[in-house]
Amino acid sequence: INDFSFTVYGDRGVHVEGHKGLVKMGDSEIIFAYKKRTVTIKGRDLLIKELSSTDGYVSGVIESIEIGKNG
């Protein structure tokens, strides 16, 4: 079972679920921490439109999403 979940809406948005917090936030890169992984969203004009303690929505021009190891 994965410890992360995200839904991509074309190149205009990403909904993330189950995150444990933000690692980095900028207009070209946003990194979410999960239990064992990180999800890095890269693009242009990135903006966190919604954010709760476990879910979030990033809008902008999404160029790539990378999954890495946490720590």
PDB file of N, CA and C in Angstrom:
ATOM      1  N   ILE A   1       0.859  -1.189   0.000  1.00  0.00           N
ATOM      2  CA  ILE A   1       0.000   0.000   0.000  1.00  0.00           C
ATOM      3  C   ILE A   1       0.896   1.239   0.000  1.00  0.00           C
ATOM      4  N   ASN A   2       0.622   2.140  -0.930  1.00  0.00           N
ATOM      5  CA  ASN A   2       1.374   3.391  -0.999  1.00  0.00           C
ATOM      6  C   ASN A   2       0.979   4.311   0.139  1.00  0.00           C
ATOM      7  N   ASP A   3       1.913   5.145   0.571  1.00  0.00           N
ATOM      8  CA  ASP A   3       1.622   6.116   1.626  1.00  0.00           C
ATOM      9  C   ASP A   3       1.307   7.485   1.036  1.00  0.00           C
ATOM     10  N   PHE A   4       1.068   7.558  -0.275  1.00  0.00           N
ATOM     11  CA  PHE A   4       0.755   8.834  -0.913  1.00  0.00           C
ATOM     12  C   PHE A   4      -0.345   8.637  -1.951  1.00  0.00           C
ATOM     13  N   SER A   5      -1.026   9.728  -2.239  1.00  0.00           N
ATOM     14  CA  SER A   5      -2.054   9.699  -3.260  1.00  0.00           C
ATOM     15  C   SER A   5      -2.170  11.090  -3.856  1.00  0.00           C
ATOM     16  N   PHE A   6      -2.227  11.166  -5.169  1.00  0.00           N
ATOM     17  CA  PHE A   6      -2.446  12.454  -5.810  1.00  0.00           C
ATOM     18  C   PHE A   6      -3.200  12.250  -7.109  1.00  0.00           C
ATOM     19  N   THR A   7      -3.936  13.269  -7.495  1.00  0.00           N
ATOM     20  CA  THR A   7      -4.710  13.253  -8.724  1.00  0.00           C
ATOM     21  C   THR A   7      -4.271  14.435  -9.572  1.00  0.00           C
ATOM     22  N   VAL A   8      -3.928  14.164 -10.824  1.00  0.00           N
ATOM     23  CA  VAL A   8      -3.454  15.204 -11.732  1.00  0.00           C
ATOM     24  C   VAL A   8      -4.604  15.617 -12.646  1.00  0.00           C
ATOM     25  N   TYR A   9      -4.808  16.918 -12.767  1.00  0.00           N
ATOM     26  CA  TYR A   9      -5.829  17.472 -13.645  1.00  0.00           C
ATOM     27  C   TYR A   9      -5.144  18.162 -14.827  1.00  0.00           C
ATOM     28  N   GLY A  10      -4.800  17.364 -15.833  1.00  0.00           N
ATOM     29  CA  GLY A  10      -4.092  17.886 -16.999  1.00  0.00           C
ATOM     30  C   GLY A  10      -2.773  18.514 -16.587  1.00  0.00           C
ATOM     31  N   ASP A  11      -2.460  19.671 -17.177  1.00  0.00           N
ATOM     32  CA  ASP A  11      -1.241  20.379 -16.785  1.00  0.00           C
ATOM     33  C   ASP A  11      -1.581  21.605 -15.946  1.00  0.00           C
ATOM     34  N   ARG A  12      -2.771  21.623 -15.333  1.00  0.00           N
ATOM     35  CA  ARG A  12      -3.237  22.810 -14.609  1.00  0.00           C
ATOM     36  C   ARG A  12      -3.450  22.631 -13.116  1.00  0.00           C
ATOM     37  N   GLY A  13      -3.379  21.403 -12.602  1.00  0.00           N
ATOM     38  CA  GLY A  13      -3.598  21.241 -11.176  1.00  0.00           C
ATOM     39  C   GLY A  13      -3.291  19.847 -10.676  1.00  0.00           C
ATOM     40  N   VAL A  14      -3.001  19.767  -9.374  1.00  0.00           N
ATOM     41  CA  VAL A  14      -2.737  18.500  -8.703  1.00  0.00           C
ATOM     42  C   VAL A  14      -3.404  18.546  -7.335  1.00  0.00           C
ATOM     43  N   HIS A  15      -4.187  17.509  -7.032  1.00  0.00           N
ATOM     44  CA  HIS A  15      -4.776  17.362  -5.700  1.00  0.00           C
ATOM     45  C   HIS A  15      -3.973  16.294  -4.974  1.00  0.00           C
ATOM     46  N   VAL A  16      -3.430  16.625  -3.806  1.00  0.00           N
ATOM     47  CA  VAL A  16      -2.647  15.672  -3.021  1.00  0.00           C
ATOM     48  C   VAL A  16      -3.448  15.270  -1.791  1.00  0.00           C
ATOM     49  N   GLU A  17      -3.337  13.992  -1.427  1.00  0.00           N
ATOM     50  CA  GLU A  17      -4.063  13.483  -0.269  1.00  0.00           C
ATOM     51  C   GLU A  17      -3.108  12.756   0.664  1.00  0.00           C
ATOM     52  N   GLY A  18      -3.317  12.908   1.944  1.00  0.00           N
ATOM     53  CA  GLY A  18      -2.571  12.171   2.951  1.00  0.00           C
ATOM     54  C   GLY A  18      -1.183  12.692   3.252  1.00  0.00           C
ATOM     55  N   HIS A  19      -0.868  13.926   2.848  1.00  0.00           N
ATOM     56  CA  HIS A  19       0.481  14.444   3.105  1.00  0.00           C
ATOM     57  C   HIS A  19       0.691  14.720   4.593  1.00  0.00           C
ATOM     58  N   LYS A  20       1.939  14.826   4.970  1.00  0.00           N
ATOM     59  CA  LYS A  20       2.322  15.092   6.362  1.00  0.00           C
ATOM     60  C   LYS A  20       2.871  16.496   6.547  1.00  0.00           C
ATOM     61  N   GLY A  21       2.842  17.305   5.492  1.00  0.00           N
ATOM     62  CA  GLY A  21       3.316  18.680   5.586  1.00  0.00           C
ATOM     63  C   GLY A  21       4.085  19.099   4.363  1.00  0.00           C
ATOM     64  N   LEU A  22       4.399  20.381   4.315  1.00  0.00           N
ATOM     65  CA  LEU A  22       5.174  20.946   3.213  1.00  0.00           C
ATOM     66  C   LEU A  22       6.654  20.915   3.551  1.00  0.00           C
ATOM     67  N   VAL A  23       7.467  20.530   2.586  1.00  0.00           N
ATOM     68  CA  VAL A  23       8.921  20.568   2.731  1.00  0.00           C
ATOM     69  C   VAL A  23       9.446  21.863   2.123  1.00  0.00           C
ATOM     70  N   LYS A  24       8.883  22.228   0.968  1.00  0.00           N
ATOM     71  CA  LYS A  24       9.322  23.425   0.259  1.00  0.00           C
ATOM     72  C   LYS A  24       8.153  23.982  -0.532  1.00  0.00           C
ATOM     73  N   MET A  25       8.100  25.316  -0.599  1.00  0.00           N
ATOM     74  CA  MET A  25       7.042  25.954  -1.359  1.00  0.00           C
ATOM     75  C   MET A  25       7.611  27.137  -2.113  1.00  0.00           C
ATOM     76  N   GLY A  26       7.436  27.140  -3.425  1.00  0.00           N
ATOM     77  CA  GLY A  26       7.867  28.237  -4.269  1.00  0.00           C
ATOM     78  C   GLY A  26       7.023  28.255  -5.525  1.00  0.00           C
ATOM     79  N   ASP A  27       7.214  29.253  -6.358  1.00  0.00           N
ATOM     80  CA  ASP A  27       6.373  29.351  -7.552  1.00  0.00           C
ATOM     81  C   ASP A  27       6.789  28.403  -8.676  1.00  0.00           C
ATOM     82  N   SER A  28       7.942  27.713  -8.498  1.00  0.00           N
ATOM     83  CA  SER A  28       8.366  26.743  -9.510  1.00  0.00           C
ATOM     84  C   SER A  28       8.517  25.326  -8.950  1.00  0.00           C
ATOM     85  N   GLU A  29       8.405  25.175  -7.629  1.00  0.00           N
ATOM     86  CA  GLU A  29       8.556  23.850  -7.022  1.00  0.00           C
ATOM     87  C   GLU A  29       7.842  23.811  -5.673  1.00  0.00           C
ATOM     88  N   ILE A  30       7.042  22.778  -5.482  1.00  0.00           N
ATOM     89  CA  ILE A  30       6.368  22.547  -4.203  1.00  0.00           C
ATOM     90  C   ILE A  30       6.602  21.088  -3.841  1.00  0.00           C
ATOM     91  N   ILE A  31       7.064  20.851  -2.608  1.00  0.00           N
ATOM     92  CA  ILE A  31       7.358  19.494  -2.159  1.00  0.00           C
ATOM     93  C   ILE A  31       6.496  19.172  -0.947  1.00  0.00           C
ATOM     94  N   PHE A  32       5.758  18.069  -1.046  1.00  0.00           N
ATOM     95  CA  PHE A  32       4.949  17.565   0.056  1.00  0.00           C
ATOM     96  C   PHE A  32       5.645  16.360   0.671  1.00  0.00           C
ATOM     97  N   ALA A  33       5.616  16.264   2.001  1.00  0.00           N
ATOM     98  CA  ALA A  33       6.164  15.106   2.704  1.00  0.00           C
ATOM     99  C   ALA A  33       5.050  14.108   2.982  1.00  0.00           C
ATOM    100  N   TYR A  34       5.385  12.861   2.850  1.00  0.00           N
ATOM    101  CA  TYR A  34       4.503  11.765   3.219  1.00  0.00           C
ATOM    102  C   TYR A  34       5.261  10.911   4.218  1.00  0.00           C
ATOM    103  N   LYS A  35       4.671   9.841   4.684  1.00  0.00           N
ATOM    104  CA  LYS A  35       5.312   9.008   5.696  1.00  0.00           C
ATOM    105  C   LYS A  35       6.677   8.494   5.236  1.00  0.00           C
ATOM    106  N   LYS A  36       6.734   7.929   4.028  1.00  0.00           N
ATOM    107  CA  LYS A  36       7.978   7.344   3.535  1.00  0.00           C
ATOM    108  C   LYS A  36       8.480   7.981   2.249  1.00  0.00           C
ATOM    109  N   ARG A  37       7.743   8.931   1.709  1.00  0.00           N
ATOM    110  CA  ARG A  37       8.062   9.502   0.406  1.00  0.00           C
ATOM    111  C   ARG A  37       7.892  11.011   0.397  1.00  0.00           C
ATOM    112  N   THR A  38       8.370  11.605  -0.676  1.00  0.00           N
ATOM    113  CA  THR A  38       8.061  13.004  -0.973  1.00  0.00           C
ATOM    114  C   THR A  38       7.458  13.049  -2.371  1.00  0.00           C
ATOM    115  N   VAL A  39       6.609  14.026  -2.599  1.00  0.00           N
ATOM    116  CA  VAL A  39       6.078  14.277  -3.928  1.00  0.00           C
ATOM    117  C   VAL A  39       6.464  15.703  -4.288  1.00  0.00           C
ATOM    118  N   THR A  40       7.243  15.846  -5.360  1.00  0.00           N
ATOM    119  CA  THR A  40       7.707  17.147  -5.825  1.00  0.00           C
ATOM    120  C   THR A  40       6.942  17.522  -7.078  1.00  0.00           C
ATOM    121  N   ILE A  41       6.285  18.665  -7.014  1.00  0.00           N
ATOM    122  CA  ILE A  41       5.549  19.198  -8.156  1.00  0.00           C
ATOM    123  C   ILE A  41       6.371  20.352  -8.708  1.00  0.00           C
ATOM    124  N   LYS A  42       6.730  20.261  -9.994  1.00  0.00           N
ATOM    125  CA  LYS A  42       7.516  21.312 -10.635  1.00  0.00           C
ATOM    126  C   LYS A  42       6.710  21.935 -11.754  1.00  0.00           C
ATOM    127  N   GLY A  43       6.911  23.239 -11.959  1.00  0.00           N
ATOM    128  CA  GLY A  43       6.198  23.918 -13.018  1.00  0.00           C
ATOM    129  C   GLY A  43       6.409  25.415 -12.958  1.00  0.00           C
ATOM    130  N   ARG A  44       5.417  26.142 -13.474  1.00  0.00           N
ATOM    131  CA  ARG A  44       5.478  27.603 -13.501  1.00  0.00           C
ATOM    132  C   ARG A  44       4.225  28.168 -12.833  1.00  0.00           C
ATOM    133  N   ASP A  45       4.415  29.282 -12.146  1.00  0.00           N
ATOM    134  CA  ASP A  45       3.299  29.980 -11.491  1.00  0.00           C
ATOM    135  C   ASP A  45       2.525  29.061 -10.555  1.00  0.00           C
ATOM    136  N   LEU A  46       3.229  28.197  -9.831  1.00  0.00           N
ATOM    137  CA  LEU A  46       2.568  27.277  -8.911  1.00  0.00           C
ATOM    138  C   LEU A  46       2.020  28.027  -7.709  1.00  0.00           C
ATOM    139  N   LEU A  47       0.847  27.621  -7.278  1.00  0.00           N
ATOM    140  CA  LEU A  47       0.162  28.259  -6.157  1.00  0.00           C
ATOM    141  C   LEU A  47      -0.640  27.211  -5.415  1.00  0.00           C
ATOM    142  N   ILE A  48      -0.520  27.201  -4.102  1.00  0.00           N
ATOM    143  CA  ILE A  48      -1.339  26.297  -3.297  1.00  0.00           C
ATOM    144  C   ILE A  48      -2.688  26.981  -3.088  1.00  0.00           C
ATOM    145  N   LYS A  49      -3.718  26.448  -3.738  1.00  0.00           N
ATOM    146  CA  LYS A  49      -5.053  27.040  -3.678  1.00  0.00           C
ATOM    147  C   LYS A  49      -5.807  26.594  -2.429  1.00  0.00           C
ATOM    148  N   GLU A  50      -5.575  25.353  -2.005  1.00  0.00           N
ATOM    149  CA  GLU A  50      -6.215  24.814  -0.809  1.00  0.00           C
ATOM    150  C   GLU A  50      -5.181  23.998  -0.047  1.00  0.00           C
ATOM    151  N   LEU A  51      -5.240  24.074   1.283  1.00  0.00           N
ATOM    152  CA  LEU A  51      -4.304  23.308   2.104  1.00  0.00           C
ATOM    153  C   LEU A  51      -4.931  23.013   3.451  1.00  0.00           C
ATOM    154  N   SER A  52      -4.977  21.738   3.787  1.00  0.00           N
ATOM    155  CA  SER A  52      -5.386  21.321   5.128  1.00  0.00           C
ATOM    156  C   SER A  52      -4.227  20.514   5.712  1.00  0.00           C
ATOM    157  N   SER A  53      -4.423  19.944   6.860  1.00  0.00           N
ATOM    158  CA  SER A  53      -3.337  19.182   7.492  1.00  0.00           C
ATOM    159  C   SER A  53      -3.012  17.894   6.738  1.00  0.00           C
ATOM    160  N   THR A  54      -3.912  17.438   5.849  1.00  0.00           N
ATOM    161  CA  THR A  54      -3.651  16.204   5.113  1.00  0.00           C
ATOM    162  C   THR A  54      -3.859  16.314   3.606  1.00  0.00           C
ATOM    163  N   ASP A  55      -4.566  17.331   3.129  1.00  0.00           N
ATOM    164  CA  ASP A  55      -4.873  17.455   1.708  1.00  0.00           C
ATOM    165  C   ASP A  55      -4.475  18.827   1.187  1.00  0.00           C
ATOM    166  N   GLY A  56      -4.295  18.917  -0.123  1.00  0.00           N
ATOM    167  CA  GLY A  56      -3.982  20.203  -0.729  1.00  0.00           C
ATOM    168  C   GLY A  56      -4.248  20.190  -2.214  1.00  0.00           C
ATOM    169  N   TYR A  57      -4.355  21.388  -2.790  1.00  0.00           N
ATOM    170  CA  TYR A  57      -4.538  21.518  -4.230  1.00  0.00           C
ATOM    171  C   TYR A  57      -3.565  22.563  -4.746  1.00  0.00           C
ATOM    172  N   VAL A  58      -2.762  22.159  -5.727  1.00  0.00           N
ATOM    173  CA  VAL A  58      -1.776  23.040  -6.337  1.00  0.00           C
ATOM    174  C   VAL A  58      -2.243  23.370  -7.750  1.00  0.00           C
ATOM    175  N   SER A  59      -2.269  24.657  -8.085  1.00  0.00           N
ATOM    176  CA  SER A  59      -2.612  25.066  -9.439  1.00  0.00           C
ATOM    177  C   SER A  59      -1.406  25.745 -10.074  1.00  0.00           C
ATOM    178  N   GLY A  60      -1.451  25.890 -11.380  1.00  0.00           N
ATOM    179  CA  GLY A  60      -0.369  26.496 -12.146  1.00  0.00           C
ATOM    180  C   GLY A  60      -0.114  25.646 -13.373  1.00  0.00           C
ATOM    181  N   VAL A  61       1.025  25.880 -14.014  1.00  0.00           N
ATOM    182  CA  VAL A  61       1.411  25.082 -15.175  1.00  0.00           C
ATOM    183  C   VAL A  61       2.270  23.932 -14.652  1.00  0.00           C
ATOM    184  N   ILE A  62       1.696  22.737 -14.591  1.00  0.00           N
ATOM    185  CA  ILE A  62       2.390  21.574 -14.045  1.00  0.00           C
ATOM    186  C   ILE A  62       3.273  20.977 -15.138  1.00  0.00           C
ATOM    187  N   GLU A  63       4.573  20.907 -14.863  1.00  0.00           N
ATOM    188  CA  GLU A  63       5.520  20.360 -15.840  1.00  0.00           C
ATOM    189  C   GLU A  63       5.969  18.953 -15.489  1.00  0.00           C
ATOM    190  N   SER A  64       6.083  18.663 -14.192  1.00  0.00           N
ATOM    191  CA  SER A  64       6.483  17.305 -13.787  1.00  0.00           C
ATOM    192  C   SER A  64       6.095  17.045 -12.336  1.00  0.00           C
ATOM    193  N   ILE A  65       5.971  15.761 -12.026  1.00  0.00           N
ATOM    194  CA  ILE A  65       5.728  15.302 -10.657  1.00  0.00           C
ATOM    195  C   ILE A  65       6.718  14.193 -10.398  1.00  0.00           C
ATOM    196  N   GLU A  66       7.477  14.334  -9.318  1.00  0.00           N
ATOM    197  CA  GLU A  66       8.503  13.347  -8.987  1.00  0.00           C
ATOM    198  C   GLU A  66       8.210  12.763  -7.626  1.00  0.00           C
ATOM    199  N   ILE A  67       8.408  11.459  -7.517  1.00  0.00           N
ATOM    200  CA  ILE A  67       8.224  10.755  -6.243  1.00  0.00           C
ATOM    201  C   ILE A  67       9.593  10.331  -5.761  1.00  0.00           C
ATOM    202  N   GLY A  68       9.918  10.741  -4.522  1.00  0.00           N
ATOM    203  CA  GLY A  68      11.227  10.411  -3.960  1.00  0.00           C
ATOM    204  C   GLY A  68      11.092   9.819  -2.581  1.00  0.00           C
ATOM    205  N   LYS A  69      12.216   9.452  -2.008  1.00  0.00           N
ATOM    206  CA  LYS A  69      12.215   8.893  -0.649  1.00  0.00           C
ATOM    207  C   LYS A  69      12.343  10.013   0.353  1.00  0.00           C
ATOM    208  N   ASN A  70      11.625   9.919   1.446  1.00  0.00           N
ATOM    209  CA  ASN A  70      11.658  10.911   2.511  1.00  0.00           C
ATOM    210  C   ASN A  70      12.838  10.615   3.424  1.00  0.00           C
ATOM    211  N   GLY A  71      13.692  11.595   3.609  1.00  0.00           N
ATOM    212  CA  GLY A  71      14.824  11.424   4.507  1.00  0.00           C
ATOM    213  C   GLY A  71      15.980  10.965   3.781  1.00  0.00           C
TER     214      GLY A  71
END
